[in-house]
Coordinates of N, CA, C and O in Angstrom, one line a residue:
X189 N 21.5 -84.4 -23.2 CA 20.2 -83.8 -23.3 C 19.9 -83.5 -24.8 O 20.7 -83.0 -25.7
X190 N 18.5 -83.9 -24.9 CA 18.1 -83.3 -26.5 C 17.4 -82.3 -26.6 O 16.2 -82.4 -26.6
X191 N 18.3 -80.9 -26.7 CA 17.7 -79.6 -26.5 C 16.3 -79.4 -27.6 O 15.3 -78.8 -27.0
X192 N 16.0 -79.6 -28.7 CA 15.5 -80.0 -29.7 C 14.4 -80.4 -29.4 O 13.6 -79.4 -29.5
X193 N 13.8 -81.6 -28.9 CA 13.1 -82.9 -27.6 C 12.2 -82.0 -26.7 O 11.0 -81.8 -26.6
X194 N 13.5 -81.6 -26.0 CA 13.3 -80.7 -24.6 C 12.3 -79.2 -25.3 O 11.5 -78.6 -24.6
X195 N 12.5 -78.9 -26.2 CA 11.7 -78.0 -26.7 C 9.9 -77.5 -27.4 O 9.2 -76.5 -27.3
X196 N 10.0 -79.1 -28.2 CA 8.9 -79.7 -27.8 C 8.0 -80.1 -27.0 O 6.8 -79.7 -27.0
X197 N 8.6 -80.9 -26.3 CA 8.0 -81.3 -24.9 C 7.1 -80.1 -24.3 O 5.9 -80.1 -24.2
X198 N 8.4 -78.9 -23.7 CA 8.1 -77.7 -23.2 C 6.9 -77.2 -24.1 O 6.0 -77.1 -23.3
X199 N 6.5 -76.9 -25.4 CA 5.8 -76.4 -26.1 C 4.5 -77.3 -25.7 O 3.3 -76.9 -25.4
X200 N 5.0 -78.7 -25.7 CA 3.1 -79.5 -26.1 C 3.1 -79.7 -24.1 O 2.0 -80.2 -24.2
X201 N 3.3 -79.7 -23.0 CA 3.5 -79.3 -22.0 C 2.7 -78.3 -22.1 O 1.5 -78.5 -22.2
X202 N 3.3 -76.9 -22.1 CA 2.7 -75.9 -21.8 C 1.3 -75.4 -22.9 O 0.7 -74.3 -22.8
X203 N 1.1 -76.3 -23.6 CA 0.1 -76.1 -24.6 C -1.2 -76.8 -23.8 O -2.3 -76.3 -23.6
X204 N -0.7 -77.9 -23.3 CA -1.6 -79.0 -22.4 C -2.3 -78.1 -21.4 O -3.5 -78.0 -21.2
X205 N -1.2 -77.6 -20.9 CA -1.9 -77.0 -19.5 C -2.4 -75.5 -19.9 O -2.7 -74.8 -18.9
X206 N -2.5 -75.2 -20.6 CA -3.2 -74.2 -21.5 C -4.7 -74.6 -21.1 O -5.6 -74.4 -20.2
X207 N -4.6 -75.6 -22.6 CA -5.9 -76.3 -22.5 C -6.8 -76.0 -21.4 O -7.8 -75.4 -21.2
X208 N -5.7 -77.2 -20.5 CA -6.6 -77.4 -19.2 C -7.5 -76.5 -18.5 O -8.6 -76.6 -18.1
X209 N -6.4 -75.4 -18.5 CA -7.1 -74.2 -17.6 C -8.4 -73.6 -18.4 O -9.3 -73.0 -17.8
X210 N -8.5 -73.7 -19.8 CA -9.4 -73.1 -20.4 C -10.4 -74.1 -20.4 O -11.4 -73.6 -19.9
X211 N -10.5 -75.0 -20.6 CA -11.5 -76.4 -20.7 C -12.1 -76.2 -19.3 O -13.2 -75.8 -19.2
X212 N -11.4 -76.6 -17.9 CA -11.9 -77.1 -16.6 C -12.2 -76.0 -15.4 O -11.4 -75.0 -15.4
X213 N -13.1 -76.1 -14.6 CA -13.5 -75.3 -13.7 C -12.1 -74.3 -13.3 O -11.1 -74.8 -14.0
X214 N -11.8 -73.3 -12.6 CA -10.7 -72.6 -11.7 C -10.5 -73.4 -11.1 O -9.5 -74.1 -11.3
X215 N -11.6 -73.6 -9.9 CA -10.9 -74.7 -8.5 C -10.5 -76.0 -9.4 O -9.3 -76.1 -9.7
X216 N -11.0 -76.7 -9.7 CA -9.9 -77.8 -10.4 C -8.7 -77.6 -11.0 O -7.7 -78.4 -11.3
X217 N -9.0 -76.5 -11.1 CA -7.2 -76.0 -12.4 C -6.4 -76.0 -11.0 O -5.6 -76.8 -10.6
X218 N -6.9 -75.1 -10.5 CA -5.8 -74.7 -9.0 C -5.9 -76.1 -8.0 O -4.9 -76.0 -7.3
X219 N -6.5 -76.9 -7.8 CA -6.0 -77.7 -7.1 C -4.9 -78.8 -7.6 O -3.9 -79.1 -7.1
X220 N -5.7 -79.3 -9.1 CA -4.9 -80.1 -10.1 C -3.2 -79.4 -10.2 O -2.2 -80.1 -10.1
X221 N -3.0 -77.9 -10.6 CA -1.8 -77.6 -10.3 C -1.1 -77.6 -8.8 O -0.1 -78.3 -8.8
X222 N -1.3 -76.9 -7.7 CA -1.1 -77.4 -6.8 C -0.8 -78.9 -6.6 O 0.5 -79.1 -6.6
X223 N -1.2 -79.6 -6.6 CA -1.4 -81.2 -6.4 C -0.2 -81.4 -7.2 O 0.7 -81.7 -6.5
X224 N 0.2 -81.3 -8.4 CA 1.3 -81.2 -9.9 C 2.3 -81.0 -9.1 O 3.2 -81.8 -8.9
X225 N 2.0 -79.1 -8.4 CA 3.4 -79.0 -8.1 C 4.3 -80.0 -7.1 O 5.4 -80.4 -7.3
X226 N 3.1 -80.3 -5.4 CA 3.6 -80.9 -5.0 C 4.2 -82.5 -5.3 O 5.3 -82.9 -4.8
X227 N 3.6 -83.1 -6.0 CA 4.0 -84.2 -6.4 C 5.5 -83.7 -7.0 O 6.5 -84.5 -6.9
X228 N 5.7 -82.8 -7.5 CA 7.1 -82.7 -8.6 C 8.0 -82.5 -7.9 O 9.1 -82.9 -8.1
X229 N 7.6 -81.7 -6.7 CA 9.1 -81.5 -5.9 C 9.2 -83.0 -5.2 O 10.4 -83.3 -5.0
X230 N 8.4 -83.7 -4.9 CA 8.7 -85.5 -4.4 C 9.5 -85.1 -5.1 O 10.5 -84.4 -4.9
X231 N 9.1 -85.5 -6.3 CA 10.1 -86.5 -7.2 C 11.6 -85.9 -7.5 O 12.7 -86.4 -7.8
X232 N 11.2 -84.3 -7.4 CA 12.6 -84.0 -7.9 C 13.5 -84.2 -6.6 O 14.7 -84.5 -6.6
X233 N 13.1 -84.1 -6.1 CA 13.9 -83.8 -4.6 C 14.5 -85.3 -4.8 O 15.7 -85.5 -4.8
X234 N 13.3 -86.7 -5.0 CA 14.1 -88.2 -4.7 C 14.9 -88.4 -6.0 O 15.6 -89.4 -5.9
X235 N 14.9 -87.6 -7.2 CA 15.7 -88.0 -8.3 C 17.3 -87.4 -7.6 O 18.4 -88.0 -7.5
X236 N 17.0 -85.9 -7.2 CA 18.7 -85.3 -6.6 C 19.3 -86.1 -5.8 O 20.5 -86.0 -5.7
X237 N 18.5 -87.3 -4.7 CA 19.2 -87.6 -3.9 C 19.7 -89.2 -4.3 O 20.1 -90.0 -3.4
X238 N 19.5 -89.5 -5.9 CA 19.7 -90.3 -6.1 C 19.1 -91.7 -6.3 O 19.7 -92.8 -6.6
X239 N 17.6 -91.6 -5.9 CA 16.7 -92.6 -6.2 C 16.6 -92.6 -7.8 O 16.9 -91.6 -8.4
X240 N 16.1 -94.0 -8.7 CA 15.3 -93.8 -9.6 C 14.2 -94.3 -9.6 O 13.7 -95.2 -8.9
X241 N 13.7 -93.4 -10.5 CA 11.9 -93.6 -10.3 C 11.4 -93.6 -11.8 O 11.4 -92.8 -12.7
X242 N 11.0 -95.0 -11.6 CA 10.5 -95.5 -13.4 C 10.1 -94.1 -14.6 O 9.5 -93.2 -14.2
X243 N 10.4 -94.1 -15.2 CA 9.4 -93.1 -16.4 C 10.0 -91.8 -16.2 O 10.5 -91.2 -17.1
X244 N 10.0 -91.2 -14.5 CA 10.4 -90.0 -14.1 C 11.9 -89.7 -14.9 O 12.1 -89.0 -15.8
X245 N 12.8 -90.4 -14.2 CA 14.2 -90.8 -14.1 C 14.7 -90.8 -15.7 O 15.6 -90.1 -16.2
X246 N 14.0 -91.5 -16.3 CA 14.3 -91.5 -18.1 C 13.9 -90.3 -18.5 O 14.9 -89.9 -19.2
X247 N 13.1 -89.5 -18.4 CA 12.4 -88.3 -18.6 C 13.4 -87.1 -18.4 O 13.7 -86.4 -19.3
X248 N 13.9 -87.0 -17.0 CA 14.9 -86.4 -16.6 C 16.2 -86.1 -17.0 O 16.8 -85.0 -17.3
X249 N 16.5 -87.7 -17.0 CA 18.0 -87.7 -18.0 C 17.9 -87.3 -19.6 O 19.0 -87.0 -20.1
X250 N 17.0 -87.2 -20.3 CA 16.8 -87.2 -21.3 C 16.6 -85.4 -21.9 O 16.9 -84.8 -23.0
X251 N 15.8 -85.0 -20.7 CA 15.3 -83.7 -21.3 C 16.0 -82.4 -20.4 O 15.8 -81.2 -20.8
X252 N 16.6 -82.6 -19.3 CA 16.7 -81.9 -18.1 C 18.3 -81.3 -18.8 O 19.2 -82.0 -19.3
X253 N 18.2 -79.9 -18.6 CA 19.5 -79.5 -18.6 C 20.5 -79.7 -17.1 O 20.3 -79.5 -15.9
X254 N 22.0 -80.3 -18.0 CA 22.8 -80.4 -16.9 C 22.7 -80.2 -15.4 O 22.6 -80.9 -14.4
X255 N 23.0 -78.3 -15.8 CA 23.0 -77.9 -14.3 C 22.0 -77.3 -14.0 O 22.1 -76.1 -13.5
X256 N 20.4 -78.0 -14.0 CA 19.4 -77.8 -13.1 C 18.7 -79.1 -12.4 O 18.7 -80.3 -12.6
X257 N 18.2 -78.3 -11.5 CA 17.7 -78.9 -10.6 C 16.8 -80.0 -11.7 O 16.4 -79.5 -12.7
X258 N 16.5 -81.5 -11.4 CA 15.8 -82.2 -11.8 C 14.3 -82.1 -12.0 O 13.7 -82.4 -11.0
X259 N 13.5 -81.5 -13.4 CA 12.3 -81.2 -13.4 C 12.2 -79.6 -13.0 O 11.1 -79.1 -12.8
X260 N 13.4 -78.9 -12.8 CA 12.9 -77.6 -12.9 C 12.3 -76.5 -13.7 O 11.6 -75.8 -13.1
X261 N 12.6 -76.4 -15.2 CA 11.6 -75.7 -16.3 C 10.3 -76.2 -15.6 O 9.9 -75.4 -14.8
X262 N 9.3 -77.6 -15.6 CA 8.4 -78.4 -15.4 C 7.6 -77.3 -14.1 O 6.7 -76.5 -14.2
X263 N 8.2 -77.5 -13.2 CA 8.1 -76.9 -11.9 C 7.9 -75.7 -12.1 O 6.9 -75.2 -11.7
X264 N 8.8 -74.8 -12.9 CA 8.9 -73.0 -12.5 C 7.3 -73.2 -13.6 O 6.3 -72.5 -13.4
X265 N 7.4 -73.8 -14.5 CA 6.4 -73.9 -15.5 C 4.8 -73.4 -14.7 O 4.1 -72.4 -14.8
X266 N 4.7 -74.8 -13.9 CA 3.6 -74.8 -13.1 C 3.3 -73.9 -12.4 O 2.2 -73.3 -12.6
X267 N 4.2 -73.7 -11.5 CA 4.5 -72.5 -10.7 C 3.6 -70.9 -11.3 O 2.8 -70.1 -10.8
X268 N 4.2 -71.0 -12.4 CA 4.0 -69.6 -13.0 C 2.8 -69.5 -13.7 O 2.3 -68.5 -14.0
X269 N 2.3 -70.8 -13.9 CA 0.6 -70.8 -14.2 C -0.5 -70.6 -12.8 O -1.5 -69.9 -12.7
X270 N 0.0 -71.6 -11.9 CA -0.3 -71.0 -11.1 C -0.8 -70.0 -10.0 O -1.8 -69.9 -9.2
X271 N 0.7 -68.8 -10.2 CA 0.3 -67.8 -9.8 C -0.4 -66.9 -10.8 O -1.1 -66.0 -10.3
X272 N -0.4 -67.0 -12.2 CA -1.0 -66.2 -13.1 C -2.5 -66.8 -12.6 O -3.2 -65.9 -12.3
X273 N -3.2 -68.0 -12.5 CA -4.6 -68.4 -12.6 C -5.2 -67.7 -11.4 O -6.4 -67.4 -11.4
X274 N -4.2 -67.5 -10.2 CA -4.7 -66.5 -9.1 C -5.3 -65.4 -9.1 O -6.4 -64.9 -8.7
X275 N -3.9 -64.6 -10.1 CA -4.1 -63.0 -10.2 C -4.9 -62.8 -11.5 O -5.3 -61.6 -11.7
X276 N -5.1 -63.7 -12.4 CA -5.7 -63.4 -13.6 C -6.7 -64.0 -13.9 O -7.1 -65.0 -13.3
X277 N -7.3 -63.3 -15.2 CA -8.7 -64.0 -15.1 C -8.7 -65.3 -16.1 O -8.1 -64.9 -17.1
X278 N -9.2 -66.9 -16.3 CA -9.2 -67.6 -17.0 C -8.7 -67.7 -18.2 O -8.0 -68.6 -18.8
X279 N -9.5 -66.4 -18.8 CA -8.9 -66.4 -20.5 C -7.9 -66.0 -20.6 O -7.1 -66.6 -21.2
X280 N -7.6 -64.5 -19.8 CA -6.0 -64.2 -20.3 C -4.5 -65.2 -19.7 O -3.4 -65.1 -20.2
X281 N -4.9 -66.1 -18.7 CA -4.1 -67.2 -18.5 C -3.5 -68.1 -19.6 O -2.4 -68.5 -20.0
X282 N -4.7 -68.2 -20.1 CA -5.0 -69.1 -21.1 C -4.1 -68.4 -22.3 O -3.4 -69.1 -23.0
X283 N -4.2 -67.4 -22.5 CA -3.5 -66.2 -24.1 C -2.1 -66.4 -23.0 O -1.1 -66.7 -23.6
X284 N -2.0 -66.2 -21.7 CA -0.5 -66.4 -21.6 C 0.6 -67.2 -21.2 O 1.8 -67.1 -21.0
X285 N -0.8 -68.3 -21.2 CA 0.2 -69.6 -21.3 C 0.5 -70.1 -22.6 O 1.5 -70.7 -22.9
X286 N -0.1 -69.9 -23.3 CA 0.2 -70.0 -24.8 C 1.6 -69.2 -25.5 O 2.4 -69.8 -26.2
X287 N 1.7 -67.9 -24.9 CA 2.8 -67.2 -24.6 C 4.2 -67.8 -24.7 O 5.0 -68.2 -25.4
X288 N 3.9 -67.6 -23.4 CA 4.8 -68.5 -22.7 C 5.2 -69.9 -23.6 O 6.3 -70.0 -24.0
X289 N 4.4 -71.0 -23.8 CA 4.9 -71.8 -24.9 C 5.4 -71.6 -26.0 O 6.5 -72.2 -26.2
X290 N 4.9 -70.9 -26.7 CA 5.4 -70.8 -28.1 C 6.8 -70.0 -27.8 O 7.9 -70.5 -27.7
X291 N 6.6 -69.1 -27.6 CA 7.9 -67.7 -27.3 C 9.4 -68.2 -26.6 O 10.4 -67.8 -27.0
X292 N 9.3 -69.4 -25.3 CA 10.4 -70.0 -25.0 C 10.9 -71.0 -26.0 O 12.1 -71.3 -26.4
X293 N 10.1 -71.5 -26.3 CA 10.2 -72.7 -27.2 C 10.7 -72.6 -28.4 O 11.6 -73.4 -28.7
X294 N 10.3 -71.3 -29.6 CA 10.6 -70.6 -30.8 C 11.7 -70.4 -30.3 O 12.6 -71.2 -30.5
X295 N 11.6 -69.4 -29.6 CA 13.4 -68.6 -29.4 C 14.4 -69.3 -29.2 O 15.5 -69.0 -29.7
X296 N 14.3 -70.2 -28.5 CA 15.1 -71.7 -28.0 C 16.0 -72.1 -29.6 O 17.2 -72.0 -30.0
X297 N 14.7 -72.7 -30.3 CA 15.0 -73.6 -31.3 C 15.3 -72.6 -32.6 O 15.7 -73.1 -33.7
X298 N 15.2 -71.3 -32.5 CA 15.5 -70.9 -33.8 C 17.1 -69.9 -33.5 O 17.9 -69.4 -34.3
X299 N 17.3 -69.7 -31.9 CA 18.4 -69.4 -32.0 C 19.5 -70.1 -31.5 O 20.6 -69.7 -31.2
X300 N 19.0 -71.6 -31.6 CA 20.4 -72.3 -31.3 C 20.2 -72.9 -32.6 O 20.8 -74.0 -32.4
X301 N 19.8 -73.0 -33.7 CA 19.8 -73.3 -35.5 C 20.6 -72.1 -35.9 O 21.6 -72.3 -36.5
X302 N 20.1 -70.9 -35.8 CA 20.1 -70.0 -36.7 C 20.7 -68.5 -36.0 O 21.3 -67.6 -36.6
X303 N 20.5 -68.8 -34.5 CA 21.2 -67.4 -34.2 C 23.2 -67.2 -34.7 O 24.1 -67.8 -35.3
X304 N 23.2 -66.1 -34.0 CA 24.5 -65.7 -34.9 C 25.0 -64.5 -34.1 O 26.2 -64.3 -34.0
X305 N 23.9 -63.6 -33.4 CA 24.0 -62.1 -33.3 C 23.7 -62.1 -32.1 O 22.6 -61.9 -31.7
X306 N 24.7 -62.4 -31.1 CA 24.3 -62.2 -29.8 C 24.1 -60.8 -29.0 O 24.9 -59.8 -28.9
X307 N 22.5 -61.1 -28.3 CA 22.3 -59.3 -27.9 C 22.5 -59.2 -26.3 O 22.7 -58.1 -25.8
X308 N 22.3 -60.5 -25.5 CA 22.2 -60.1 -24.2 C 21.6 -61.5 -23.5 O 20.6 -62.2 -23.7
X309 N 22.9 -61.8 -22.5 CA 22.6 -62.8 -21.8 C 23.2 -64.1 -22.7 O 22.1 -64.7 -22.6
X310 N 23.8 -64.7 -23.4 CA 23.9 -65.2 -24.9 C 22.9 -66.0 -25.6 O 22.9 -67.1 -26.0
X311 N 21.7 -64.8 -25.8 CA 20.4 -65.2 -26.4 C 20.9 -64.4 -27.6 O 21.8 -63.6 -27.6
X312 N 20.2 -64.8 -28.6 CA 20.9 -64.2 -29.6 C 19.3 -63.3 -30.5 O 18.1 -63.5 -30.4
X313 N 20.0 -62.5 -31.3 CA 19.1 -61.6 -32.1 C 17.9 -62.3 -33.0 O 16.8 -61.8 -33.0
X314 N 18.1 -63.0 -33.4 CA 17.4 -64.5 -34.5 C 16.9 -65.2 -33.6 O 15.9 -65.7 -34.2
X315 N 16.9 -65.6 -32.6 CA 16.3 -66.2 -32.0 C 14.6 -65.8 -31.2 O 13.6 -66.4 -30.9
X316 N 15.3 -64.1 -31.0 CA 14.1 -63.4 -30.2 C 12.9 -63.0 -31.0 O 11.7 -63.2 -30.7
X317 N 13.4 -62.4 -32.0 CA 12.5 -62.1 -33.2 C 11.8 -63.1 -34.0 O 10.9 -62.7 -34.8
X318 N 12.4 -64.7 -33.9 CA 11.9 -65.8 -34.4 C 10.7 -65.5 -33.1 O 9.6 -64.9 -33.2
X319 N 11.0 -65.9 -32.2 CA 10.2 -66.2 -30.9 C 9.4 -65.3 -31.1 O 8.4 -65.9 -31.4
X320 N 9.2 -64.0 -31.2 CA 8.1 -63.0 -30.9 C 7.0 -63.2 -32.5 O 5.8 -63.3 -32.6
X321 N 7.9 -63.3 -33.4 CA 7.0 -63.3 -34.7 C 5.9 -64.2 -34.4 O 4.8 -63.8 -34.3
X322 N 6.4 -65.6 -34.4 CA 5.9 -66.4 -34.7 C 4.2 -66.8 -32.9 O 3.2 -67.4 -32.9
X323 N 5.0 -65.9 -31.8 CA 3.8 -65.6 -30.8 C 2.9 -64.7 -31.1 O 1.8 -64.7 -30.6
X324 N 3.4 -64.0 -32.0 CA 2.2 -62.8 -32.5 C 1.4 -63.3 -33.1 O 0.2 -63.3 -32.8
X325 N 2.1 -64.0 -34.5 CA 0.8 -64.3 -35.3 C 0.0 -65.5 -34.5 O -1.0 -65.8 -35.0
X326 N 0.4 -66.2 -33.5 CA -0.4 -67.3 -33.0 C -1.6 -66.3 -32.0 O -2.7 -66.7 -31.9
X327 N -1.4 -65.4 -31.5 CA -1.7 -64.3 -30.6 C -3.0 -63.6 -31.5 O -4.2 -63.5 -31.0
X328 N -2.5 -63.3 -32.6 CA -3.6 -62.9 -33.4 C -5.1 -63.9 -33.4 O -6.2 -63.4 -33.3
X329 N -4.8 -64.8 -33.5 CA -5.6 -65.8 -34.1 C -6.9 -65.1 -32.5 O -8.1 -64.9 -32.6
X330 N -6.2 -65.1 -31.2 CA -7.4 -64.9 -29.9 C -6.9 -63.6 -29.5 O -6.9 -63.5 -28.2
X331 N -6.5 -62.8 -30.1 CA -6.6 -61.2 -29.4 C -6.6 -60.2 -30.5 O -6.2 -60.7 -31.6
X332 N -7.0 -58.8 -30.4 CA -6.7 -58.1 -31.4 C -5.1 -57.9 -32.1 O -4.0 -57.7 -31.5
X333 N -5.2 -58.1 -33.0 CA -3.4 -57.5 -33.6 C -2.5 -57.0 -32.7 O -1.4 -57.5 -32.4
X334 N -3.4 -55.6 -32.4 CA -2.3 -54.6 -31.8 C -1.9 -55.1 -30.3 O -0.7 -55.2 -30.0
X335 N -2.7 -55.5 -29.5 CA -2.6 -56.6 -28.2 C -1.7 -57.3 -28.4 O -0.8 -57.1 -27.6
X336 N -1.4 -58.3 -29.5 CA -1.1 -59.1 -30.1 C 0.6 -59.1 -30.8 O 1.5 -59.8 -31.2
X337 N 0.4 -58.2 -30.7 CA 2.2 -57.5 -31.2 C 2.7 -56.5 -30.3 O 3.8 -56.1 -30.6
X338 N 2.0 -55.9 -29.2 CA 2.0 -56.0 -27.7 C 2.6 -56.5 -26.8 O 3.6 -56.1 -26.1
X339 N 1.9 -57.5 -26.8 CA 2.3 -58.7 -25.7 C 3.5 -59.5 -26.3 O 4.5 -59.9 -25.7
X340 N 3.3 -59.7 -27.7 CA 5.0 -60.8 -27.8 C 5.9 -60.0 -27.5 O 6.9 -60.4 -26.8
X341 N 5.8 -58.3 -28.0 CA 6.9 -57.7 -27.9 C 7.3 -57.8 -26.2 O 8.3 -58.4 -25.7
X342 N 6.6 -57.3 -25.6 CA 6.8 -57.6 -23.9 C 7.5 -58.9 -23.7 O 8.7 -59.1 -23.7
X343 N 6.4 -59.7 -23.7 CA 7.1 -60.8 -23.5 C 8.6 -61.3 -23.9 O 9.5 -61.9 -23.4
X344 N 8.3 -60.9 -25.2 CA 10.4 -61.5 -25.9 C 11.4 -60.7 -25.2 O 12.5 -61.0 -25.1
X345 N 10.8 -59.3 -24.8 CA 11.9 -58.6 -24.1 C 12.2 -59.4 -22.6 O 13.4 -59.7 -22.2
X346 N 11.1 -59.7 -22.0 CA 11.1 -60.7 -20.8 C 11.7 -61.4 -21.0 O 12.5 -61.7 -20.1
X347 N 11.8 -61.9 -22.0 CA 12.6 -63.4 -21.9 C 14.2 -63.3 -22.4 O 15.1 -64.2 -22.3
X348 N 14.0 -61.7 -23.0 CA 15.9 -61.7 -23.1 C 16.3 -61.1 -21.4 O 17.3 -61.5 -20.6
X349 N 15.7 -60.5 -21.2 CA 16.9 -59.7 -20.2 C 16.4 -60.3 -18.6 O 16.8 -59.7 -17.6
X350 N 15.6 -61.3 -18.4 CA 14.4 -61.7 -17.3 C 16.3 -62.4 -16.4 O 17.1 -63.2 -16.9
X351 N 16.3 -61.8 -15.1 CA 17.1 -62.5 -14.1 C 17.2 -64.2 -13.6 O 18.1 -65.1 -13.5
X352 N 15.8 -64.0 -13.4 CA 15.3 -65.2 -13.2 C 14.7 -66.0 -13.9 O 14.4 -65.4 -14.9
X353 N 14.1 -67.4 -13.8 CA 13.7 -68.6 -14.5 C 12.7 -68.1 -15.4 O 11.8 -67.5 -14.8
X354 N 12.5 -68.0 -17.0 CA 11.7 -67.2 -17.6 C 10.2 -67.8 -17.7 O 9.2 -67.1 -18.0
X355 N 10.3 -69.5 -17.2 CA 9.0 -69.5 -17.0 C 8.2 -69.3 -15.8 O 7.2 -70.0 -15.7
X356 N 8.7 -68.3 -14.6 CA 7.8 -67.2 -13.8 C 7.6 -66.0 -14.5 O 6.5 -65.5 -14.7
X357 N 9.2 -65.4 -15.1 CA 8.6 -64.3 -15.9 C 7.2 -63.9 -17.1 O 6.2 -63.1 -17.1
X358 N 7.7 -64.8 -18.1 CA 7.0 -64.5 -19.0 C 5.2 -64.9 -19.0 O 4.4 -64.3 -19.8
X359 N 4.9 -65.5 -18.3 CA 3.6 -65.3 -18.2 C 3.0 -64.6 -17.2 O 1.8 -64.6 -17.3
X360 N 3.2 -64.1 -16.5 CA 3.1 -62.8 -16.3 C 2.9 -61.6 -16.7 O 2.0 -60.8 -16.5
X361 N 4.2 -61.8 -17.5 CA 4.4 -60.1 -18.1 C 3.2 -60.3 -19.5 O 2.5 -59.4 -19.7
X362 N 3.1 -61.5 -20.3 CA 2.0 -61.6 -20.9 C 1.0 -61.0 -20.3 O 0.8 -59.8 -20.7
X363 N 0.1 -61.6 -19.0 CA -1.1 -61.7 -18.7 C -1.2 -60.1 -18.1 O -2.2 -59.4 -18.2
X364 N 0.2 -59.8 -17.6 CA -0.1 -58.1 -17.5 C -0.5 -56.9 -18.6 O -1.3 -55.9 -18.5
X365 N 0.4 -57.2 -19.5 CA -0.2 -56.8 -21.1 C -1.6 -57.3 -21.6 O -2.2 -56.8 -22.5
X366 N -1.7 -57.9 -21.1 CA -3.0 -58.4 -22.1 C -3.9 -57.7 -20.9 O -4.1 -56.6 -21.2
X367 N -4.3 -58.0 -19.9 CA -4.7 -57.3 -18.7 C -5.2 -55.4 -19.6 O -6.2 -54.7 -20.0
X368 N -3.6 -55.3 -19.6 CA -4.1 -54.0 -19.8 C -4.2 -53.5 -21.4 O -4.3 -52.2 -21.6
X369 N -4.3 -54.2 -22.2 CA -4.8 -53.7 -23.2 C -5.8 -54.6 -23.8 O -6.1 -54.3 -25.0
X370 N -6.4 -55.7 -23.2 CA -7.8 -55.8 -23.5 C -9.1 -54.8 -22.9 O -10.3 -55.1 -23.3

């Protein structure tokens, strides 16, 4: 796996479906995701049992960590836009799927370069603070400052201490912050 690759991807991925949701009607967003998700679990489900499947299968091997399920980030990804496009309103989806992109993505790549200082879970101190900085000032650009250094901070804490898959957590806990301090 090219953690590196896989980090990108994740970033222009969840940048994509950003977009989407801000560009195209709701009911299209939510059916088009729905539709997404079900097609992903096909495939993941026929990659575990050992089929390959053109494009998918290279994709997989390529970007999928070891010990997960095939196309899982992808999946919890969708999943978690999903349920945010339900409970939230279009725009702040949008501010937290952006979130969510940059913030796993930064912290990823700046603390398997650079971290050093491990604080919890073995995410490291350089990594979180890379991740939240660099969400803030993108955050600035479509919310007030203070929102804005708000929500990364939420969010980077989400994504250190979050139990489960951080792409359910963190856009959420975005779209909840932004929720309440817009």
């Amino acid at each position: 796996m090219n953690e590196p690759l896989r980090q990108v991807v994740h970033l222009l991925f969840g940048l994509g479906i950003a977009g989407f949701i801000l560009l195209f009607d709701r009911d299209l967003t939510l059916s088009t995701l729905v539709l997404t998700l079900f097609a992903g679990f096909i495939l993941s489900d026929a990659v575990s049992r050992g089929y390959t499947i053109p494009v998918v299968s290279a994709i997989i091997a390529n970007l999928e960590r070891r010990d997960a399920a095939p196309g899982r980030g992808a999946l919890f990804f969708a999943l978690g836009a999903l349920f945010c496009l339900v409970f939230f309103e279009k725009a702040i989806v949008f501010d937290g799927l952006v979130v969510l992109s940059l913030l796993d993505s930064v912290t990823t790549l700046a603390g398997t370069r650079f971290g050093r200082t491990r604080i919890y879970n073995h995410k490291s101190l350089e990594g979180t603070l890379a991740g939240a900085t660099v969400t803030a000032a993108a955050l600035c650009l479509l919310v007030p400052p203070v929102a804005a250094l708000a929500t990364a901070a939420a969010a980077a804490v989400a994504e250190l201490v979050s139990p489960v898959d951080d792409n359910l957590v963190i856009p959420v806990v975005a779209c909840l912050a932004l929720t309440v301090l817009l």
